[in-house]
Amino acid sequence: MKSIFTFATLLLATASALPISVSPSHRGPRALATRSNCSTQAVDASSETDTGGAGLNITNADSETRTYFVYENGCDTMPSKYISVDAGASKFISLPAQFQGRIVRGTTAVNLDGSAHTLGTWVEIGLDASGTGWADVSLIRGMDGAVTIAATDGTGATTGFSDNSVLNDATDSILEAKDSGAKAIKATEDWQAALLSNVVSYLSGKLGFTAAYVDDYHGNPVICSKNGRFGVTFYEGRP
C-alpha cells in the first residue's frame, strides 16, 4: 500500500531523514480518526507574512478568488487555517514543524461548518523532524481540479498535473456532488478500501500513475524539498 508517507518511510532503508511514525494522510481510518488536540476554530491566514520557514506559496490559476484549507491528519471536521487568494495571485501559508496533512479547495460556508468534507483533490504534505518536506497530489479521495507542486529548494522537482480536461471530460457516471453542490470525480476508494475500478481506469487513462496518486497501489509520485517549502498552483476547479 503506497502513499506519500509510506513511500517516504521506505527511504529509511538508505537514509534516516524521516521518522517511522509518519503515517498516510489519505487512508480512510486514519483520516476519520479524530485527535483530541484538533483545532476548534480555523485561523484566517490570508494576511500571513512569509518569514522564511516551511510552507506553501499558493498560486490561484483559476478565474476568480478561491479559498484553500489546511487540514492536519485526524482533524477532518475543522481545518487548522485557510487562505483566500485572488485570481492570478499568489500567497504564502506557513506550516508548523512536522506537519502531516493536506490542503484542498473549498468554501468558508462548507469547510468551516464543523463537518468532514473529504471529496476533492488533495495536496498532501509531510514535514519530517529535520524540516525536509514531502509532497504529492492525491486523487484517492476524489478530484475537483488540477494541481501542480514544485520544490523550492533548487532541485527543480515537480509533481501533479495542469490538464483540467481530466475533470471536464468526466461523464456523470463517475461524478459526485461535493457538499457545496459542485460536481467532482468520485473517490477511487471508499472508507472500507473498496476499489472503484471504473474511476481508476478513467483517471489512469488520462494521467497514468506518475502525476498523482490515482489509487494506493500504483506509483510513487512524491517529491522532496529539503527546505520544507513548495510552490503549489491550483488550476480551475470546483470548490
mmCIF file of C-alpha atoms in Angstrom:
data_model
loop_
_atom_site.group_PDB
_atom_site.id
_atom_site.type_symbol
_atom_site.label_atom_id
_atom_site.label_comp_id
_atom_site.label_asym_id
_atom_site.label_seq_id
_atom_site.Cartn_x
_atom_site.Cartn_y
_atom_site.Cartn_z
ATOM 1 C CA MET A 1 0.000 0.000 0.000
ATOM 2 C CA LYS A 2 1.650 3.214 -1.134
ATOM 3 C CA SER A 3 1.241 6.888 -0.240
ATOM 4 C CA ILE A 4 3.436 9.904 0.299
ATOM 5 C CA PHE A 5 4.122 8.810 3.843
ATOM 6 C CA THR A 6 4.633 5.064 3.324
ATOM 7 C CA PHE A 7 6.895 5.914 0.375
ATOM 8 C CA ALA A 8 8.936 8.306 2.468
ATOM 9 C CA THR A 9 9.257 5.718 5.236
ATOM 10 C CA LEU A 10 10.723 3.249 2.728
ATOM 11 C CA LEU A 11 13.597 5.665 2.185
ATOM 12 C CA LEU A 12 14.746 4.885 5.718
ATOM 13 C CA ALA A 13 16.433 1.848 4.249
ATOM 14 C CA THR A 14 19.093 4.209 2.868
ATOM 15 C CA ALA A 15 18.649 7.358 4.940
ATOM 16 C CA SER A 16 17.399 8.289 8.389
ATOM 17 C CA ALA A 17 15.665 11.549 7.482
ATOM 18 C CA LEU A 18 12.063 10.517 8.149
ATOM 19 C CA PRO A 19 10.542 9.238 11.404
ATOM 20 C CA ILE A 20 8.946 5.798 11.198
ATOM 21 C CA SER A 21 5.811 7.190 12.847
ATOM 22 C CA VAL A 22 4.898 9.247 9.757
ATOM 23 C CA SER A 23 1.569 7.903 8.513
ATOM 24 C CA PRO A 24 -0.583 8.155 5.385
ATOM 25 C CA SER A 25 -2.872 11.180 5.341
ATOM 26 C CA HIS A 26 -5.420 9.768 2.935
ATOM 27 C CA ARG A 27 -6.017 6.355 4.482
ATOM 28 C CA GLY A 28 -9.674 6.162 5.426
ATOM 29 C CA PRO A 29 -9.484 5.043 9.075
ATOM 30 C CA ARG A 30 -6.641 7.483 9.705
ATOM 31 C CA ALA A 31 -8.443 10.389 8.105
ATOM 32 C CA LEU A 32 -11.659 9.771 10.000
ATOM 33 C CA ALA A 33 -10.000 9.247 13.375
ATOM 34 C CA THR A 34 -10.404 12.396 15.483
ATOM 35 C CA ARG A 35 -7.460 13.653 17.509
ATOM 36 C CA SER A 36 -8.032 15.242 20.881
ATOM 37 C CA ASN A 37 -5.955 18.317 20.016
ATOM 38 C CA CYS A 38 -7.630 19.343 16.763
ATOM 39 C CA SER A 39 -8.382 22.989 16.111
ATOM 40 C CA THR A 40 -11.849 24.126 17.156
ATOM 41 C CA GLN A 41 -11.633 27.288 15.063
ATOM 42 C CA ALA A 42 -9.721 27.806 11.829
ATOM 43 C CA VAL A 43 -7.302 30.716 11.508
ATOM 44 C CA ASP A 44 -7.716 33.038 8.529
ATOM 45 C CA ALA A 45 -4.142 33.194 7.221
ATOM 46 C CA SER A 46 -4.906 35.372 4.198
ATOM 47 C CA SER A 47 -2.689 38.169 5.535
ATOM 48 C CA GLU A 48 0.083 35.913 6.820
ATOM 49 C CA THR A 49 3.671 37.064 6.295
ATOM 50 C CA ASP A 50 6.333 34.760 4.864
ATOM 51 C CA THR A 51 9.098 34.610 7.466
ATOM 52 C CA GLY A 52 11.181 32.049 5.579
ATOM 53 C CA GLY A 53 10.018 28.872 7.319
ATOM 54 C CA ALA A 54 8.319 25.777 5.965
ATOM 55 C CA GLY A 55 5.148 26.289 3.984
ATOM 56 C CA LEU A 56 3.446 26.673 0.641
ATOM 57 C CA ASN A 57 3.423 29.509 -1.861
ATOM 58 C CA ILE A 58 -0.075 29.082 -3.291
ATOM 59 C CA THR A 59 -0.913 30.395 -6.753
ATOM 60 C CA ASN A 60 -4.549 30.646 -7.771
ATOM 61 C CA ALA A 61 -4.648 29.985 -11.538
ATOM 62 C CA ASP A 62 -8.456 29.966 -11.533
ATOM 63 C CA SER A 63 -10.603 32.795 -12.918
ATOM 64 C CA GLU A 64 -11.905 34.039 -9.559
ATOM 65 C CA THR A 65 -10.877 34.325 -5.923
ATOM 66 C CA ARG A 66 -10.572 30.920 -4.285
ATOM 67 C CA THR A 67 -10.089 29.741 -0.703
ATOM 68 C CA TYR A 68 -7.821 26.870 0.311
ATOM 69 C CA PHE A 69 -7.979 24.941 3.582
ATOM 70 C CA VAL A 70 -5.207 23.234 5.577
ATOM 71 C CA TYR A 71 -6.183 20.064 7.444
ATOM 72 C CA GLU A 72 -3.930 18.131 9.798
ATOM 73 C CA ASN A 73 -4.194 14.339 9.837
ATOM 74 C CA GLY A 74 -7.005 13.142 12.053
ATOM 75 C CA CYS A 75 -8.688 16.555 12.081
ATOM 76 C CA ASP A 76 -11.211 16.314 9.264
ATOM 77 C CA THR A 77 -14.030 18.374 10.783
ATOM 78 C CA MET A 78 -12.111 21.636 11.158
ATOM 79 C CA PRO A 79 -9.124 22.967 9.201
ATOM 80 C CA SER A 80 -6.282 24.493 11.159
ATOM 81 C CA LYS A 81 -6.110 27.511 8.842
ATOM 82 C CA TYR A 82 -7.259 28.784 5.470
ATOM 83 C CA ILE A 83 -6.229 31.345 2.894
ATOM 84 C CA SER A 84 -8.089 33.273 0.205
ATOM 85 C CA VAL A 85 -6.169 34.117 -2.966
ATOM 86 C CA ASP A 86 -7.310 36.395 -5.782
ATOM 87 C CA ALA A 87 -7.371 35.063 -9.347
ATOM 88 C CA GLY A 88 -3.856 35.118 -10.798
ATOM 89 C CA ALA A 89 -2.269 35.987 -7.448
ATOM 90 C CA SER A 90 -0.004 34.082 -5.054
ATOM 91 C CA LYS A 91 0.167 33.987 -1.261
ATOM 92 C CA PHE A 92 2.310 32.110 1.259
ATOM 93 C CA ILE A 93 0.890 29.958 4.041
ATOM 94 C CA SER A 94 3.200 28.585 6.733
ATOM 95 C CA LEU A 95 3.133 25.053 8.140
ATOM 96 C CA PRO A 96 4.117 24.028 11.686
ATOM 97 C CA ALA A 97 7.060 21.768 12.439
ATOM 98 C CA GLN A 98 6.480 18.117 11.486
ATOM 99 C CA PHE A 99 3.145 18.939 9.862
ATOM 100 C CA GLN A 100 1.326 15.972 8.320
ATOM 101 C CA GLY A 101 -1.831 16.680 6.362
ATOM 102 C CA ARG A 102 -3.341 18.228 3.265
ATOM 103 C CA ILE A 103 -4.527 21.430 1.613
ATOM 104 C CA VAL A 104 -7.666 21.494 -0.505
ATOM 105 C CA ARG A 105 -10.034 23.795 -2.402
ATOM 106 C CA GLY A 106 -13.194 24.768 -0.611
ATOM 107 C CA THR A 107 -15.531 27.479 0.609
ATOM 108 C CA THR A 108 -15.879 29.029 4.046
ATOM 109 C CA ALA A 109 -19.608 28.202 4.086
ATOM 110 C CA VAL A 110 -18.848 24.491 3.758
ATOM 111 C CA ASN A 111 -15.382 23.876 5.164
ATOM 112 C CA LEU A 112 -15.915 25.842 8.369
ATOM 113 C CA ASP A 113 -19.258 24.216 9.286
ATOM 114 C CA GLY A 114 -17.730 21.659 11.676
ATOM 115 C CA SER A 115 -18.297 18.604 9.455
ATOM 116 C CA ALA A 116 -15.875 16.473 7.449
ATOM 117 C CA HIS A 117 -15.682 17.298 3.727
ATOM 118 C CA THR A 118 -13.206 14.990 2.044
ATOM 119 C CA LEU A 119 -14.252 14.809 -1.628
ATOM 120 C CA GLY A 120 -11.774 16.505 -3.947
ATOM 121 C CA THR A 121 -8.130 16.824 -4.968
ATOM 122 C CA TRP A 122 -5.721 16.596 -2.039
ATOM 123 C CA VAL A 123 -2.294 18.207 -1.916
ATOM 124 C CA GLU A 124 -0.591 16.015 0.683
ATOM 125 C CA ILE A 125 2.287 17.480 2.653
ATOM 126 C CA GLY A 126 4.585 15.912 5.233
ATOM 127 C CA LEU A 127 7.456 17.549 7.144
ATOM 128 C CA ASP A 128 9.994 15.394 8.942
ATOM 129 C CA ALA A 129 11.954 16.231 12.090
ATOM 130 C CA SER A 130 14.799 17.766 10.055
ATOM 131 C CA GLY A 131 12.432 20.142 8.231
ATOM 132 C CA THR A 132 12.554 18.264 4.925
ATOM 133 C CA GLY A 133 9.229 18.327 3.108
ATOM 134 C CA TRP A 134 7.481 15.626 1.074
ATOM 135 C CA ALA A 135 4.535 16.329 -1.206
ATOM 136 C CA ASP A 136 2.171 14.671 -3.653
ATOM 137 C CA VAL A 137 -1.166 15.156 -5.386
ATOM 138 C CA SER A 138 -3.714 12.513 -4.384
ATOM 139 C CA LEU A 139 -6.960 11.729 -6.211
ATOM 140 C CA ILE A 140 -7.811 8.836 -3.925
ATOM 141 C CA ARG A 141 -10.435 10.943 -2.158
ATOM 142 C CA GLY A 142 -11.712 12.473 -5.403
ATOM 143 C CA MET A 143 -10.746 15.097 -7.977
ATOM 144 C CA ASP A 144 -12.140 18.648 -8.175
ATOM 145 C CA GLY A 145 -9.457 20.249 -10.351
ATOM 146 C CA ALA A 146 -5.805 20.114 -11.371
ATOM 147 C CA VAL A 147 -2.845 20.976 -9.140
ATOM 148 C CA THR A 148 0.910 21.143 -9.625
ATOM 149 C CA ILE A 149 3.582 21.183 -6.915
ATOM 150 C CA ALA A 150 7.193 22.336 -7.246
ATOM 151 C CA ALA A 151 10.021 22.090 -4.717
ATOM 152 C CA THR A 152 11.636 25.457 -3.999
ATOM 153 C CA ASP A 153 14.984 24.121 -2.794
ATOM 154 C CA GLY A 154 16.647 24.495 -6.188
ATOM 155 C CA THR A 155 16.301 20.852 -7.236
ATOM 156 C CA GLY A 156 13.561 21.524 -9.787
ATOM 157 C CA ALA A 157 11.432 18.626 -8.563
ATOM 158 C CA THR A 158 7.786 18.805 -9.645
ATOM 159 C CA THR A 159 4.659 16.653 -9.497
ATOM 160 C CA GLY A 160 0.952 16.953 -10.251
ATOM 161 C CA PHE A 161 -0.791 17.978 -13.469
ATOM 162 C CA SER A 162 -2.388 21.052 -15.065
ATOM 163 C CA ASP A 163 -4.755 19.395 -17.571
ATOM 164 C CA ASN A 164 -8.312 20.147 -16.482
ATOM 165 C CA SER A 165 -9.776 18.023 -19.272
ATOM 166 C CA VAL A 166 -9.428 15.249 -16.686
ATOM 167 C CA LEU A 167 -12.320 16.852 -14.798
ATOM 168 C CA ASN A 168 -14.165 18.473 -17.663
ATOM 169 C CA ASP A 169 -14.332 15.291 -19.786
ATOM 170 C CA ALA A 170 -15.616 13.094 -16.960
ATOM 171 C CA THR A 171 -19.061 11.571 -17.501
ATOM 172 C CA ASP A 172 -21.855 11.759 -14.945
ATOM 173 C CA SER A 173 -21.308 8.102 -14.055
ATOM 174 C CA ILE A 174 -18.055 8.927 -12.267
ATOM 175 C CA LEU A 175 -19.085 12.299 -10.813
ATOM 176 C CA GLU A 176 -20.419 13.005 -7.337
ATOM 177 C CA ALA A 177 -21.669 16.213 -5.733
ATOM 178 C CA LYS A 178 -19.448 17.811 -3.124
ATOM 179 C CA ASP A 179 -21.179 19.255 -0.085
ATOM 180 C CA SER A 180 -21.083 22.620 -1.868
ATOM 181 C CA GLY A 181 -23.106 21.104 -4.728
ATOM 182 C CA ALA A 182 -20.221 21.285 -7.216
ATOM 183 C CA LYS A 183 -19.536 18.070 -9.137
ATOM 184 C CA ALA A 184 -16.208 16.305 -8.600
ATOM 185 C CA ILE A 185 -14.847 12.970 -9.782
ATOM 186 C CA LYS A 186 -15.621 10.281 -7.231
ATOM 187 C CA ALA A 187 -13.083 8.942 -4.761
ATOM 188 C CA THR A 188 -11.300 5.893 -6.154
ATOM 189 C CA GLU A 189 -11.535 4.128 -2.810
ATOM 190 C CA ASP A 190 -14.271 4.252 -0.219
ATOM 191 C CA TRP A 191 -13.544 4.277 3.502
ATOM 192 C CA GLN A 192 -13.643 0.477 3.555
ATOM 193 C CA ALA A 193 -10.894 0.424 0.868
ATOM 194 C CA ALA A 194 -13.198 -0.906 -1.862
ATOM 195 C CA LEU A 195 -11.636 -0.059 -5.209
ATOM 196 C CA LEU A 196 -13.870 1.813 -7.684
ATOM 197 C CA SER A 197 -12.230 0.354 -10.779
ATOM 198 C CA ASN A 198 -14.177 2.437 -13.313
ATOM 199 C CA VAL A 199 -12.887 5.662 -11.755
ATOM 200 C CA VAL A 200 -9.337 4.302 -11.506
ATOM 201 C CA SER A 201 -9.489 3.242 -15.157
ATOM 202 C CA TYR A 202 -10.633 6.697 -16.251
ATOM 203 C CA LEU A 203 -8.058 8.614 -14.209
ATOM 204 C CA SER A 204 -5.162 6.309 -15.093
ATOM 205 C CA GLY A 205 -6.145 6.515 -18.770
ATOM 206 C CA LYS A 206 -5.921 10.301 -18.571
ATOM 207 C CA LEU A 207 -2.903 10.649 -16.279
ATOM 208 C CA GLY A 208 -1.118 7.342 -15.916
ATOM 209 C CA PHE A 209 0.290 6.744 -12.442
ATOM 210 C CA THR A 210 3.202 9.186 -12.337
ATOM 211 C CA ALA A 211 1.474 12.564 -11.889
ATOM 212 C CA ALA A 212 -0.750 11.806 -8.899
ATOM 213 C CA TYR A 213 -1.943 9.022 -6.651
ATOM 214 C CA VAL A 214 -4.862 7.568 -8.594
ATOM 215 C CA ASP A 215 -5.132 4.734 -6.101
ATOM 216 C CA ASP A 216 -2.985 3.408 -3.282
ATOM 217 C CA TYR A 217 -1.483 0.572 -5.311
ATOM 218 C CA HIS A 218 0.431 2.161 -8.198
ATOM 219 C CA GLY A 219 3.312 4.588 -8.489
ATOM 220 C CA ASN A 220 5.192 6.863 -6.110
ATOM 221 C CA PRO A 221 4.501 10.418 -7.388
ATOM 222 C CA VAL A 222 6.187 12.067 -4.419
ATOM 223 C CA ILE A 223 8.693 14.922 -4.442
ATOM 224 C CA CYS A 224 11.025 16.224 -1.754
ATOM 225 C CA SER A 225 12.037 19.752 -0.793
ATOM 226 C CA LYS A 226 14.917 19.969 1.649
ATOM 227 C CA ASN A 227 13.806 23.391 2.903
ATOM 228 C CA GLY A 228 10.215 22.280 3.555
ATOM 229 C CA ARG A 229 8.840 24.795 1.054
ATOM 230 C CA PHE A 230 6.798 24.177 -2.085
ATOM 231 C CA GLY A 231 5.089 26.203 -4.775
ATOM 232 C CA VAL A 232 1.529 24.925 -5.265
ATOM 233 C CA THR A 233 -0.595 26.011 -8.220
ATOM 234 C CA PHE A 234 -4.337 25.338 -8.148
ATOM 235 C CA TYR A 235 -5.869 25.481 -11.632
ATOM 236 C CA GLU A 236 -9.536 25.969 -12.473
ATOM 237 C CA GLY A 237 -11.546 23.835 -10.080
ATOM 238 C CA ARG A 238 -14.874 23.201 -8.405
ATOM 239 C CA PRO A 239 -14.734 24.201 -4.711
#
